[in-house]
PDB file of C-alpha atoms in Angstrom:
ATOM      1  CA  MET A   1     -11.932  22.214   2.620  1.00  0.00           C
ATOM      2  CA  GLY A   2     -14.880  20.293   4.441  1.00  0.00           C
ATOM      3  CA  ARG A   3     -16.270  21.412   7.728  1.00  0.00           C
ATOM      4  CA  LYS A   4     -14.658  19.394  10.710  1.00  0.00           C
ATOM      5  CA  SER A   5     -16.831  16.300  11.896  1.00  0.00           C
ATOM      6  CA  SER A   6     -18.789  16.881  15.020  1.00  0.00           C
ATOM      7  CA  ILE A   7     -18.699  13.045  15.724  1.00  0.00           C
ATOM      8  CA  LYS A   8     -15.074  12.823  15.974  1.00  0.00           C
ATOM      9  CA  ALA A   9     -15.751  15.463  19.006  1.00  0.00           C
ATOM     10  CA  LYS A  10     -18.258  13.291  20.986  1.00  0.00           C
ATOM     11  CA  PRO A  11     -17.234  11.075  23.933  1.00  0.00           C
ATOM     12  CA  PRO A  12     -15.190   8.046  22.933  1.00  0.00           C
ATOM     13  CA  GLU A  13     -17.981   6.036  23.934  1.00  0.00           C
ATOM     14  CA  VAL A  14     -20.537   7.602  21.940  1.00  0.00           C
ATOM     15  CA  LYS A  15     -18.283   7.245  18.468  1.00  0.00           C
ATOM     16  CA  ALA A  16     -17.151   3.988  19.230  1.00  0.00           C
ATOM     17  CA  THR A  17     -21.150   3.304  19.440  1.00  0.00           C
ATOM     18  CA  ILE A  18     -21.582   4.953  16.056  1.00  0.00           C
ATOM     19  CA  ASP A  19     -18.546   3.315  14.426  1.00  0.00           C
ATOM     20  CA  GLU A  20     -19.828  -0.112  15.402  1.00  0.00           C
ATOM     21  CA  LEU A  21     -22.648   0.544  13.806  1.00  0.00           C
ATOM     22  CA  ILE A  22     -21.486   1.877  10.926  1.00  0.00           C
ATOM     23  CA  GLU A  23     -18.809  -0.983  10.189  1.00  0.00           C
ATOM     24  CA  GLY A  24     -21.813  -3.512  11.003  1.00  0.00           C
ATOM     25  CA  GLY A  25     -23.694  -2.015   7.808  1.00  0.00           C
ATOM     26  CA  ARG A  26     -27.258  -3.147   8.910  1.00  0.00           C
ATOM     27  CA  HIS A  27     -28.660  -0.106  10.289  1.00  0.00           C
ATOM     28  CA  THR A  28     -30.293   2.712   8.923  1.00  0.00           C
ATOM     29  CA  LEU A  29     -29.057   6.603  10.080  1.00  0.00           C
ATOM     30  CA  ASP A  30     -32.537   6.718  11.854  1.00  0.00           C
ATOM     31  CA  GLU A  31     -31.497   3.333  13.642  1.00  0.00           C
ATOM     32  CA  ILE A  32     -28.137   4.511  14.211  1.00  0.00           C
ATOM     33  CA  LEU A  33     -29.616   7.847  16.187  1.00  0.00           C
ATOM     34  CA  ALA A  34     -31.819   5.745  18.312  1.00  0.00           C
ATOM     35  CA  ILE A  35     -29.654   3.276  19.367  1.00  0.00           C
ATOM     36  CA  VAL A  36     -27.076   5.966  20.283  1.00  0.00           C
ATOM     37  CA  ARG A  37     -29.913   7.682  22.089  1.00  0.00           C
ATOM     38  CA  GLU A  38     -30.736   4.756  24.122  1.00  0.00           C
ATOM     39  CA  ARG A  39     -27.352   3.748  25.030  1.00  0.00           C
ATOM     40  CA  HIS A  40     -25.776   7.113  25.849  1.00  0.00           C
ATOM     41  CA  ALA A  41     -28.611   9.657  26.782  1.00  0.00           C
ATOM     42  CA  GLU A  42     -28.166   8.740  30.730  1.00  0.00           C
ATOM     43  CA  ALA A  43     -24.622   9.202  30.515  1.00  0.00           C
ATOM     44  CA  TYR A  44     -24.304  12.418  28.056  1.00  0.00           C
ATOM     45  CA  GLY A  45     -28.235  13.854  27.894  1.00  0.00           C
ATOM     46  CA  ALA A  46     -29.818  14.855  24.476  1.00  0.00           C
ATOM     47  CA  ASP A  47     -26.431  15.963  23.188  1.00  0.00           C
ATOM     48  CA  ALA A  48     -25.262  12.384  22.959  1.00  0.00           C
ATOM     49  CA  ALA A  49     -26.343  11.659  19.209  1.00  0.00           C
ATOM     50  CA  PRO A  50     -25.092  13.751  16.534  1.00  0.00           C
ATOM     51  CA  SER A  51     -27.509  15.615  13.756  1.00  0.00           C
ATOM     52  CA  ARG A  52     -28.777  12.889  11.129  1.00  0.00           C
ATOM     53  CA  ALA A  53     -26.749  15.214   8.557  1.00  0.00           C
ATOM     54  CA  ALA A  54     -23.567  15.158  10.276  1.00  0.00           C
ATOM     55  CA  LEU A  55     -23.915  11.578  10.842  1.00  0.00           C
ATOM     56  CA  GLY A  56     -24.915  11.123   7.447  1.00  0.00           C
ATOM     57  CA  ARG A  57     -21.253  12.653   6.412  1.00  0.00           C
ATOM     58  CA  TYR A  58     -19.436  10.584   8.956  1.00  0.00           C
ATOM     59  CA  ARG A  59     -21.004   7.608   7.583  1.00  0.00           C
ATOM     60  CA  ALA A  60     -20.530   8.429   3.947  1.00  0.00           C
ATOM     61  CA  SER A  61     -16.372   8.977   5.036  1.00  0.00           C
ATOM     62  CA  VAL A  62     -16.283   5.657   6.995  1.00  0.00           C
ATOM     63  CA  GLU A  63     -17.878   3.747   4.346  1.00  0.00           C
ATOM     64  CA  GLN A  64     -15.224   5.345   1.768  1.00  0.00           C
ATOM     65  CA  GLN A  65     -12.423   4.326   4.034  1.00  0.00           C
ATOM     66  CA  MET A  66     -13.490   1.333   4.518  1.00  0.00           C
ATOM     67  CA  ALA A  67     -13.898   0.640   0.753  1.00  0.00           C
ATOM     68  CA  ALA A  68     -10.451   1.773   0.637  1.00  0.00           C
ATOM     69  CA  VAL A  69      -9.269  -1.021   3.043  1.00  0.00           C
ATOM     70  CA  ARG A  70     -11.219  -3.579   1.328  1.00  0.00           C
ATOM     71  CA  GLU A  71      -9.785  -2.350  -2.357  1.00  0.00           C
ATOM     72  CA  SER A  72      -6.289  -2.412  -0.731  1.00  0.00           C
ATOM     73  CA  ARG A  73      -6.867  -6.026   0.714  1.00  0.00           C
ATOM     74  CA  ASP A  74      -8.339  -7.144  -2.893  1.00  0.00           C
ATOM     75  CA  ILE A  75      -4.853  -5.745  -4.420  1.00  0.00           C
ATOM     76  CA  ALA A  76      -3.106  -7.559  -1.981  1.00  0.00           C
ATOM     77  CA  ASP A  77      -4.699 -10.890  -2.519  1.00  0.00           C
ATOM     78  CA  VAL A  78      -4.069 -10.278  -6.166  1.00  0.00           C
ATOM     79  CA  TRP A  79      -0.400  -9.860  -5.462  1.00  0.00           C
ATOM     80  CA  ALA A  80       0.018 -12.739  -3.126  1.00  0.00           C
ATOM     81  CA  GLN A  81      -1.591 -14.906  -5.532  1.00  0.00           C
ATOM     82  CA  LYS A  82       0.804 -13.815  -8.286  1.00  0.00           C
ATOM     83  CA  LEU A  83       3.876 -14.298  -5.877  1.00  0.00           C
ATOM     84  CA  GLY A  84       2.707 -17.522  -4.882  1.00  0.00           C
ATOM     85  CA  ASN A  85       2.878 -18.352  -8.854  1.00  0.00           C
ATOM     86  CA  GLU A  86       6.012 -16.387  -9.243  1.00  0.00           C
ATOM     87  CA  PRO A  87       8.088 -17.075  -6.279  1.00  0.00           C
ATOM     88  CA  GLU A  88      11.468 -15.764  -7.756  1.00  0.00           C
ATOM     89  CA  SER A  89       9.518 -12.068  -8.131  1.00  0.00           C
ATOM     90  CA  ASP A  90      11.178  -9.466  -6.594  1.00  0.00           C
ATOM     91  CA  VAL A  91       8.591  -8.834  -3.509  1.00  0.00           C
ATOM     92  CA  GLY A  92      10.603  -5.600  -2.453  1.00  0.00           C
ATOM     93  CA  LYS A  93       9.320  -3.891  -5.732  1.00  0.00           C
ATOM     94  CA  VAL A  94       5.605  -5.143  -5.040  1.00  0.00           C
ATOM     95  CA  VAL A  95       6.108  -3.435  -1.918  1.00  0.00           C
ATOM     96  CA  LEU A  96       7.469  -0.337  -2.982  1.00  0.00           C
ATOM     97  CA  GLU A  97       5.000  -0.013  -5.543  1.00  0.00           C
ATOM     98  CA  ILE A  98       2.110  -0.431  -2.697  1.00  0.00           C
ATOM     99  CA  ILE A  99       3.853   1.899  -0.422  1.00  0.00           C
ATOM    100  CA  ARG A 100       3.894   4.594  -3.494  1.00  0.00           C
ATOM    101  CA  THR A 101       0.199   3.808  -4.204  1.00  0.00           C
ATOM    102  CA  LEU A 102      -0.754   4.357  -0.621  1.00  0.00           C
ATOM    103  CA  ALA A 103       1.359   7.727  -0.411  1.00  0.00           C
ATOM    104  CA  TYR A 104      -0.015   9.332  -3.516  1.00  0.00           C
ATOM    105  CA  ARG A 105      -3.812   8.310  -1.896  1.00  0.00           C
ATOM    106  CA  ALA A 106      -2.664  10.002   1.294  1.00  0.00           C
ATOM    107  CA  GLY A 107      -1.414  13.135  -0.540  1.00  0.00           C
ATOM    108  CA  ALA A 108      -4.714  13.292  -2.743  1.00  0.00           C
ATOM    109  CA  ASP A 109      -6.757  12.802   0.413  1.00  0.00           C
ATOM    110  CA  LEU A 110      -4.988  15.627   2.422  1.00  0.00           C
ATOM    111  CA  MET A 111      -6.197  17.868  -0.759  1.00  0.00           C
ATOM    112  CA  THR A 112      -9.886  16.852  -0.671  1.00  0.00           C
ATOM    113  CA  GLY A 113     -10.179  15.448   3.048  1.00  0.00           C
ATOM    114  CA  GLU A 114     -12.046  17.396   6.102  1.00  0.00           C
ATOM    115  CA  GLY A 115     -10.153  20.092   7.867  1.00  0.00           C
ATOM    116  CA  GLU A 116      -6.735  21.978   6.531  1.00  0.00           C
ATOM    117  CA  VAL A 117      -3.903  20.609   5.471  1.00  0.00           C
ATOM    118  CA  ASP A 118      -1.284  21.361   7.610  1.00  0.00           C
ATOM    119  CA  ALA A 119       3.016  21.520   7.276  1.00  0.00           C
ATOM    120  CA  ARG A 120       3.315  18.760   9.141  1.00  0.00           C
ATOM    121  CA  GLN A 121       1.524  16.371   7.248  1.00  0.00           C
ATOM    122  CA  LEU A 122       2.936  17.720   3.978  1.00  0.00           C
ATOM    123  CA  SER A 123       6.481  17.389   5.664  1.00  0.00           C
ATOM    124  CA  GLN A 124       5.638  13.645   6.606  1.00  0.00           C
ATOM    125  CA  LEU A 125       4.253  12.870   3.088  1.00  0.00           C
ATOM    126  CA  ALA A 126       7.099  14.314   1.447  1.00  0.00           C
ATOM    127  CA  ARG A 127       9.802  12.516   3.739  1.00  0.00           C
ATOM    128  CA  VAL A 128       8.030   9.253   3.257  1.00  0.00           C
ATOM    129  CA  MET A 129       7.793   9.603  -0.936  1.00  0.00           C
ATOM    130  CA  GLN A 130      11.505  10.419  -0.808  1.00  0.00           C
ATOM    131  CA  GLN A 131      12.393   7.387   1.502  1.00  0.00           C
ATOM    132  CA  VAL A 132       9.928   5.171  -1.246  1.00  0.00           C
ATOM    133  CA  GLU A 133      12.354   6.484  -3.969  1.00  0.00           C
ATOM    134  CA  ASP A 134      15.439   6.173  -2.269  1.00  0.00           C
ATOM    135  CA  ALA A 135      14.431   2.804  -1.212  1.00  0.00           C
ATOM    136  CA  GLY A 136      13.460   2.176  -5.075  1.00  0.00           C
ATOM    137  CA  ARG A 137      16.876   3.733  -6.320  1.00  0.00           C
ATOM    138  CA  LEU A 138      18.732   0.913  -3.801  1.00  0.00           C
ATOM    139  CA  SER A 139      16.834  -1.812  -4.936  1.00  0.00           C
ATOM    140  CA  LEU A 140      17.454  -1.109  -8.499  1.00  0.00           C
ATOM    141  CA  ALA A 141      21.213  -1.177  -7.687  1.00  0.00           C
ATOM    142  CA  ARG A 142      21.187  -4.312  -5.815  1.00  0.00           C
ATOM    143  CA  GLU A 143      19.647  -5.920  -8.420  1.00  0.00           C
ATOM    144  CA  LYS A 144      22.394  -4.636 -10.675  1.00  0.00           C
ATOM    145  CA  ALA A 145      25.397  -6.130  -8.524  1.00  0.00           C
ATOM    146  CA  VAL A 146      23.625  -9.254  -8.149  1.00  0.00           C
ATOM    147  CA  ARG A 147      23.261  -9.623 -12.006  1.00  0.00           C
ATOM    148  CA  GLU A 148      26.794  -8.349 -12.384  1.00  0.00           C
ATOM    149  CA  ALA A 149      27.921 -11.128  -9.894  1.00  0.00           C
ATOM    150  CA  ALA A 150      25.702 -13.725 -11.609  1.00  0.00           C
ATOM    151  CA  MET A 151      27.294 -12.837 -15.147  1.00  0.00           C
ATOM    152  CA  GLU A 152      30.860 -12.751 -13.728  1.00  0.00           C
ATOM    153  CA  GLN A 153      30.296 -16.353 -12.123  1.00  0.00           C
ATOM    154  CA  VAL A 154      29.030 -17.674 -15.342  1.00  0.00           C
ATOM    155  CA  GLU A 155      31.513 -16.254 -17.405  1.00  0.00           C
ATOM    156  CA  SER A 156      34.151 -17.894 -14.998  1.00  0.00           C
ATOM    157  CA  ARG A 157      32.508 -21.117 -15.339  1.00  0.00           C
ATOM    158  CA  VAL A 158      32.671 -20.705 -18.882  1.00  0.00           C
ATOM    159  CA  ASP A 159      36.398 -19.921 -18.609  1.00  0.00           C
ATOM    160  CA  ALA A 160      37.046 -23.124 -16.604  1.00  0.00           C
ATOM    161  CA  LEU A 161      35.343 -25.235 -19.244  1.00  0.00           C
ATOM    162  CA  GLU A 162      37.698 -23.725 -22.051  1.00  0.00           C
ATOM    163  CA  GLN A 163      40.824 -24.367 -19.708  1.00  0.00           C
ATOM    164  CA  GLY A 164      39.037 -28.112 -18.839  1.00  0.00           C
ATOM    165  CA  PRO A 165      40.689 -31.128 -20.166  1.00  0.00           C
ATOM    166  CA  VAL A 166      37.810 -31.337 -22.929  1.00  0.00           C
ATOM    167  CA  LYS A 167      37.890 -28.426 -24.868  1.00  0.00           C
ATOM    168  CA  PRO A 168      34.997 -27.129 -26.882  1.00  0.00           C
ATOM    169  CA  ASP A 169      35.784 -25.623 -30.176  1.00  0.00           C
ATOM    170  CA  ALA A 170      36.268 -21.900 -30.242  1.00  0.00           C
ATOM    171  CA  ASN A 171      33.139 -21.225 -32.235  1.00  0.00           C
ATOM    172  CA  THR A 172      31.078 -23.115 -29.536  1.00  0.00           C
ATOM    173  CA  LEU A 173      32.390 -21.231 -26.735  1.00  0.00           C
ATOM    174  CA  GLN A 174      31.895 -17.714 -28.873  1.00  0.00           C
ATOM    175  CA  MET A 175      28.371 -18.803 -28.827  1.00  0.00           C
ATOM    176  CA  VAL A 176      27.962 -19.790 -25.272  1.00  0.00           C
ATOM    177  CA  ARG A 177      29.172 -16.046 -24.386  1.00  0.00           C
ATOM    178  CA  ALA A 178      27.121 -14.242 -26.713  1.00  0.00           C
ATOM    179  CA  ALA A 179      24.025 -16.071 -25.434  1.00  0.00           C
ATOM    180  CA  ILE A 180      25.143 -15.300 -21.903  1.00  0.00           C
ATOM    181  CA  ARG A 181      25.324 -11.524 -22.749  1.00  0.00           C
ATOM    182  CA  GLY A 182      22.168 -11.938 -24.234  1.00  0.00           C
ATOM    183  CA  GLU A 183      23.519 -10.902 -27.882  1.00  0.00           C
ATOM    184  CA  ASP A 184      22.482 -12.145 -31.502  1.00  0.00           C
ATOM    185  CA  GLY A 185      25.341 -14.711 -32.257  1.00  0.00           C
TER     186      GLY A 185
END
């Protein structure tokens, strides 16, 4: 797979400075190295700053993660707008689809990321995917039960209409029932 980041092994204060400067997006690699040396040389000596190559790899990784976060936010904004326009939409379906996407990406990241994939990570990913699929099945069953209950309620109202003081003709009732069932009448 890839090599382990030497930056992750740096003292937390050094790593925090590097992360802050990368996330700011205004500094070159050489500027970041100079700032890290200036801020942390007294406490950690010459080893405070990583190598330029390690910093470049780390910055690429962080920028890739930041791009994924921005993409996720953009997707969430699109869904929020869609749900705002269609409040009757099933938010649970959207959440399940987002979780499926994130789990898939996490699996892909495990295959291409730094370090080795361990059994614990694979087990956690498999458990998350199983829970997502179980939630999807539960959501489908709940949706089916709601539709069936609504259909029964409409049918009982049609029956009540048939028993009411003003009786519609049989042809009209048959057309109403066919329309409720979605049949061509």
